[in-house]
Amino acid sequence: MKTDHTFPGAVASQDRRGFLLRFGLGAALFAVPGALAEELIRTPRQTEGPFYPDHLPLDTDNDLLIVNDGITPAVGEITHLNGRILDAKGDPIRNALVEIWQVDNHGVYLHTKDTHAARDKHFQGFGRFLTGSTGEYYFRTIKPPLYPGRTRHIHYAVKMKGREKWTTQCYIKGEPQNDKDGIYRGIKDPKARESVTVDFAPIRSSRIGELAARFDIVLGLTPEA
Ligand SMILES: [Fe+2]
């Protein structure tokens, strides 16, 4: 993870931990394991789509704004994206490998078949995070722009030992294109649709207009003890 201060958007690792404490563990405090079993909406699965990277970036960490030791950050609206991976009873799932992939600020994926515009070479396009005992994950990325044919979205894959890869997509609350998006509309249950539609909210203390988004994923499984 690159954590220096060589550009205005850099977030020192201390700050990141602080961010996680403020935005992550706060929510974890009132998530009593198993207590919400009745109310939890299972996150709907969504197609992986054609743009899972066909070659992985040189760097696959959870900071998509900096590739390896690069000093030039990716362009875009910086977004701190976090959440938890939960089982059907609301208990956190540890050792889940969370992967995200999305377009850069020009609307281009890290994929050799996506050539409709020039790619931002400073954007990692893909990242990974392995959950610990709280089930939390965290990525620093950009708010995805629109690209032809789709509303704004971030792809997710969750990989666990002995389980089939699970994929979905995360959407942005208030985005007018959502209602015109066939894949989004494919989620028929309004509550399930709501569960993948999250706020990308301005962080008040940020002088550079950073956003925060929280997307919890509830998997319909109870891991074996
Ligand atoms: Fe996509």
Tab-separated table of C-alpha atoms and ligand atoms in Angstrom:
chain	number	residue	atom	x	y	z
A	1	MET	CA	0.000	0.000	0.000
A	2	LYS	CA	1.363	3.407	-0.934
A	3	THR	CA	0.900	5.884	1.867
A	4	ASP	CA	3.128	8.900	1.335
A	5	HIS	CA	2.153	12.552	1.254
A	6	THR	CA	3.411	13.472	-2.187
A	7	PHE	CA	0.024	14.550	-3.529
A	8	PRO	CA	-2.962	16.290	-2.008
A	9	GLY	CA	-5.225	13.257	-2.160
A	10	ALA	CA	-2.857	11.033	-0.219
A	11	VAL	CA	-4.203	9.519	2.947
A	12	ALA	CA	-1.589	8.421	5.446
A	13	SER	CA	-2.018	4.933	6.815
A	14	GLN	CA	-2.717	6.386	10.263
A	15	ASP	CA	-5.535	8.442	8.809
A	16	ARG	CA	-6.906	5.425	7.055
A	17	ARG	CA	-7.017	3.481	10.252
A	18	GLY	CA	-8.735	6.436	11.873
A	19	PHE	CA	-11.190	6.481	9.037
A	20	LEU	CA	-11.963	2.822	9.473
A	21	LEU	CA	-12.449	3.307	13.181
A	22	ARG	CA	-14.859	6.173	12.650
A	23	PHE	CA	-16.797	4.761	9.741
A	24	GLY	CA	-16.401	1.034	10.211
A	25	LEU	CA	-16.287	-0.034	13.805
A	26	GLY	CA	-18.928	2.515	14.784
A	27	ALA	CA	-21.454	0.517	12.822
A	28	ALA	CA	-20.044	-2.761	14.096
A	29	LEU	CA	-20.776	-1.763	17.674
A	30	PHE	CA	-24.510	-2.104	17.337
A	31	ALA	CA	-24.377	-5.117	15.049
A	32	VAL	CA	-25.059	-7.739	17.656
A	33	PRO	CA	-24.225	-11.103	16.095
A	34	GLY	CA	-27.320	-13.016	15.143
A	35	ALA	CA	-29.686	-10.379	16.532
A	36	LEU	CA	-30.806	-9.102	13.163
A	37	ALA	CA	-31.477	-12.439	11.542
A	38	GLU	CA	-35.069	-11.556	10.715
A	39	GLU	CA	-34.340	-8.177	9.148
A	40	LEU	CA	-31.264	-8.902	7.071
A	41	ILE	CA	-31.812	-8.663	3.355
A	42	ARG	CA	-29.561	-10.981	1.415
A	43	THR	CA	-27.505	-9.107	-1.122
A	44	PRO	CA	-28.670	-10.117	-4.588
A	45	ARG	CA	-26.154	-11.742	-6.921
A	46	GLN	CA	-25.390	-9.866	-10.098
A	47	THR	CA	-23.595	-10.911	-13.236
A	48	GLU	CA	-19.805	-10.763	-13.282
A	49	GLY	CA	-20.019	-9.046	-16.668
A	50	PRO	CA	-17.396	-9.216	-19.419
A	51	PHE	CA	-14.724	-6.995	-17.837
A	52	TYR	CA	-13.187	-8.868	-14.917
A	53	PRO	CA	-9.518	-8.013	-15.628
A	54	ASP	CA	-8.014	-10.373	-18.215
A	55	HIS	CA	-4.616	-9.398	-16.831
A	56	LEU	CA	-4.185	-8.354	-13.215
A	57	PRO	CA	-2.550	-5.006	-12.437
A	58	LEU	CA	1.020	-4.995	-11.100
A	59	ASP	CA	-0.451	-3.980	-7.776
A	60	THR	CA	-3.612	-5.596	-6.403
A	61	ASP	CA	-3.877	-3.908	-2.998
A	62	ASN	CA	-6.888	-1.987	-1.692
A	63	ASP	CA	-5.707	1.460	-2.812
A	64	LEU	CA	-6.827	1.843	-6.409
A	65	LEU	CA	-5.533	5.403	-6.673
A	66	ILE	CA	-1.853	4.503	-6.603
A	67	VAL	CA	-0.213	1.711	-8.581
A	68	ASN	CA	2.847	0.319	-6.804
A	69	ASP	CA	5.293	3.159	-6.057
A	70	GLY	CA	3.761	5.587	-8.516
A	71	ILE	CA	3.683	9.213	-7.442
A	72	THR	CA	0.889	10.298	-9.766
A	73	PRO	CA	-2.511	9.345	-8.434
A	74	ALA	CA	-5.470	8.333	-10.547
A	75	VAL	CA	-7.886	11.047	-11.607
A	76	GLY	CA	-11.411	11.036	-10.211
A	77	GLU	CA	-13.604	11.707	-7.206
A	78	ILE	CA	-11.792	10.012	-4.344
A	79	THR	CA	-14.070	7.587	-2.549
A	80	HIS	CA	-13.473	5.660	0.650
A	81	LEU	CA	-15.456	2.494	0.177
A	82	ASN	CA	-15.966	0.125	3.046
A	83	GLY	CA	-18.400	-2.349	4.502
A	84	ARG	CA	-18.665	-5.816	5.982
A	85	ILE	CA	-19.113	-9.307	4.649
A	86	LEU	CA	-21.817	-10.996	6.720
A	87	ASP	CA	-23.477	-14.374	6.753
A	88	ALA	CA	-27.232	-14.873	6.730
A	89	LYS	CA	-27.396	-14.448	10.508
A	90	GLY	CA	-25.507	-11.169	10.487
A	91	ASP	CA	-22.258	-12.612	11.768
A	92	PRO	CA	-19.071	-11.315	10.143
A	93	ILE	CA	-17.269	-13.588	7.688
A	94	ARG	CA	-13.511	-13.653	8.067
A	95	ASN	CA	-11.009	-14.775	5.445
A	96	ALA	CA	-13.297	-13.672	2.644
A	97	LEU	CA	-11.314	-12.303	-0.283
A	98	VAL	CA	-13.201	-9.234	-1.500
A	99	GLU	CA	-12.319	-8.076	-5.001
A	100	ILE	CA	-13.587	-4.973	-6.750
A	101	TRP	CA	-13.107	-3.818	-10.307
A	102	GLN	CA	-14.468	-0.760	-12.049
A	103	VAL	CA	-13.869	1.790	-14.775
A	104	ASP	CA	-11.399	4.655	-14.459
A	105	ASN	CA	-12.439	8.294	-14.776
A	106	HIS	CA	-12.616	7.899	-18.585
A	107	GLY	CA	-15.034	4.998	-18.262
A	108	VAL	CA	-12.470	2.350	-19.211
A	109	TYR	CA	-11.875	-1.065	-17.598
A	110	LEU	CA	-8.536	-2.737	-17.082
A	111	HIS	CA	-9.248	-5.176	-19.883
A	112	THR	CA	-7.698	-5.574	-23.319
A	113	LYS	CA	-11.167	-5.612	-24.925
A	114	ASP	CA	-12.136	-2.227	-23.492
A	115	THR	CA	-10.610	0.185	-25.975
A	116	HIS	CA	-13.318	2.818	-26.428
A	117	ALA	CA	-11.149	5.509	-24.788
A	118	ALA	CA	-7.629	5.922	-23.428
A	119	ARG	CA	-7.163	4.341	-20.013
A	120	ASP	CA	-5.916	6.281	-16.994
A	121	LYS	CA	-2.698	4.360	-16.431
A	122	HIS	CA	-2.498	5.584	-12.867
A	123	PHE	CA	-5.747	3.914	-11.909
A	124	GLN	CA	-5.381	0.376	-10.612
A	125	GLY	CA	-8.821	-0.705	-11.872
A	126	PHE	CA	-8.952	-3.687	-9.514
A	127	GLY	CA	-8.210	-4.320	-5.849
A	128	ARG	CA	-8.356	-7.000	-3.186
A	129	PHE	CA	-8.983	-7.078	0.541
A	130	LEU	CA	-8.962	-10.113	2.832
A	131	THR	CA	-11.417	-9.710	5.725
A	132	GLY	CA	-10.406	-10.242	9.344
A	133	SER	CA	-12.589	-11.206	12.296
A	134	THR	CA	-14.868	-8.152	11.943
A	135	GLY	CA	-15.683	-8.978	8.322
A	136	GLU	CA	-14.696	-5.408	7.371
A	137	TYR	CA	-13.157	-4.465	4.069
A	138	TYR	CA	-11.857	-1.116	2.844
A	139	PHE	CA	-10.886	0.316	-0.549
A	140	ARG	CA	-9.776	3.725	-1.684
A	141	THR	CA	-11.036	4.267	-5.196
A	142	ILE	CA	-12.962	6.771	-7.343
A	143	LYS	CA	-16.660	7.288	-7.872
A	144	PRO	CA	-17.234	5.381	-11.107
A	145	PRO	CA	-18.330	7.548	-14.041
A	146	LEU	CA	-20.959	6.513	-16.540
A	147	TYR	CA	-19.864	4.526	-19.556
A	148	PRO	CA	-21.993	3.713	-22.602
A	149	GLY	CA	-24.863	1.374	-21.837
A	150	ARG	CA	-24.624	1.237	-18.039
A	151	THR	CA	-25.373	3.243	-14.941
A	152	ARG	CA	-22.573	3.886	-12.442
A	153	HIS	CA	-21.500	0.718	-10.676
A	154	ILE	CA	-18.639	-1.096	-8.983
A	155	HIS	CA	-18.215	-4.844	-9.488
A	156	TYR	CA	-17.631	-7.106	-6.505
A	157	ALA	CA	-16.483	-10.692	-6.214
A	158	VAL	CA	-16.306	-12.501	-2.867
A	159	LYS	CA	-14.109	-15.586	-2.786
A	160	MET	CA	-14.053	-18.070	0.079
A	161	LYS	CA	-12.295	-21.378	0.454
A	162	GLY	CA	-14.431	-24.229	-0.787
A	163	ARG	CA	-17.151	-21.934	-2.126
A	164	GLU	CA	-18.058	-20.901	-5.598
A	165	LYS	CA	-17.088	-17.319	-6.501
A	166	TRP	CA	-19.924	-14.933	-5.666
A	167	THR	CA	-20.421	-11.689	-7.628
A	168	THR	CA	-22.569	-8.600	-7.414
A	169	GLN	CA	-22.517	-4.910	-8.302
A	170	CYS	CA	-22.826	-1.815	-6.114
A	171	TYR	CA	-24.835	1.210	-7.287
A	172	ILE	CA	-25.078	4.875	-6.307
A	173	LYS	CA	-28.156	6.291	-4.616
A	174	GLY	CA	-29.788	9.109	-6.564
A	175	GLU	CA	-28.114	8.294	-9.895
A	176	PRO	CA	-30.767	9.067	-12.561
A	177	GLN	CA	-29.428	6.362	-14.892
A	178	ASN	CA	-30.203	3.604	-12.375
A	179	ASP	CA	-33.803	3.330	-13.522
A	180	LYS	CA	-32.718	2.873	-17.150
A	181	ASP	CA	-30.161	0.178	-16.411
A	182	GLY	CA	-31.261	-3.313	-17.441
A	183	ILE	CA	-28.977	-5.148	-15.022
A	184	TYR	CA	-30.022	-2.957	-12.104
A	185	ARG	CA	-33.695	-3.323	-13.011
A	186	GLY	CA	-33.160	-7.048	-13.196
A	187	ILE	CA	-33.285	-7.007	-9.383
A	188	LYS	CA	-37.043	-7.197	-8.976
A	189	ASP	CA	-37.383	-7.075	-5.190
A	190	PRO	CA	-37.261	-3.373	-4.159
A	191	LYS	CA	-35.582	-4.220	-0.842
A	192	ALA	CA	-32.905	-6.272	-2.566
A	193	ARG	CA	-32.390	-3.426	-5.024
A	194	GLU	CA	-32.075	-0.981	-2.157
A	195	SER	CA	-29.474	-3.223	-0.541
A	196	VAL	CA	-27.066	-2.706	-3.459
A	197	THR	CA	-27.746	1.048	-3.800
A	198	VAL	CA	-25.590	3.111	-1.459
A	199	ASP	CA	-24.885	6.740	-0.642
A	200	PHE	CA	-21.652	8.232	-1.937
A	201	ALA	CA	-21.648	10.997	0.645
A	202	PRO	CA	-19.229	13.931	0.940
A	203	ILE	CA	-16.900	13.667	3.938
A	204	ARG	CA	-17.404	16.963	5.747
A	205	SER	CA	-13.896	17.161	7.137
A	206	SER	CA	-12.323	16.616	3.702
A	207	ARG	CA	-10.949	19.750	2.063
A	208	ILE	CA	-10.550	17.970	-1.259
A	209	GLY	CA	-14.116	16.731	-1.637
A	210	GLU	CA	-13.618	13.075	-0.787
A	211	LEU	CA	-16.616	10.778	-0.591
A	212	ALA	CA	-17.489	7.902	1.709
A	213	ALA	CA	-19.604	4.914	0.758
A	214	ARG	CA	-20.572	1.906	2.816
A	215	PHE	CA	-21.724	-1.332	1.238
A	216	ASP	CA	-22.414	-4.336	3.458
A	217	ILE	CA	-22.765	-7.685	1.746
A	218	VAL	CA	-25.024	-10.314	3.269
A	219	LEU	CA	-24.390	-13.778	1.884
A	220	GLY	CA	-27.046	-16.426	2.132
A	221	LEU	CA	-24.852	-18.906	3.899
A	222	THR	CA	-23.874	-19.946	7.376
A	223	PRO	CA	-20.208	-20.890	7.456
A	224	GLU	CA	-19.426	-24.197	9.102
A	225	ALA	CA	-18.054	-23.830	12.616
B	1	FE	FE	-19.423	-3.061	-15.490
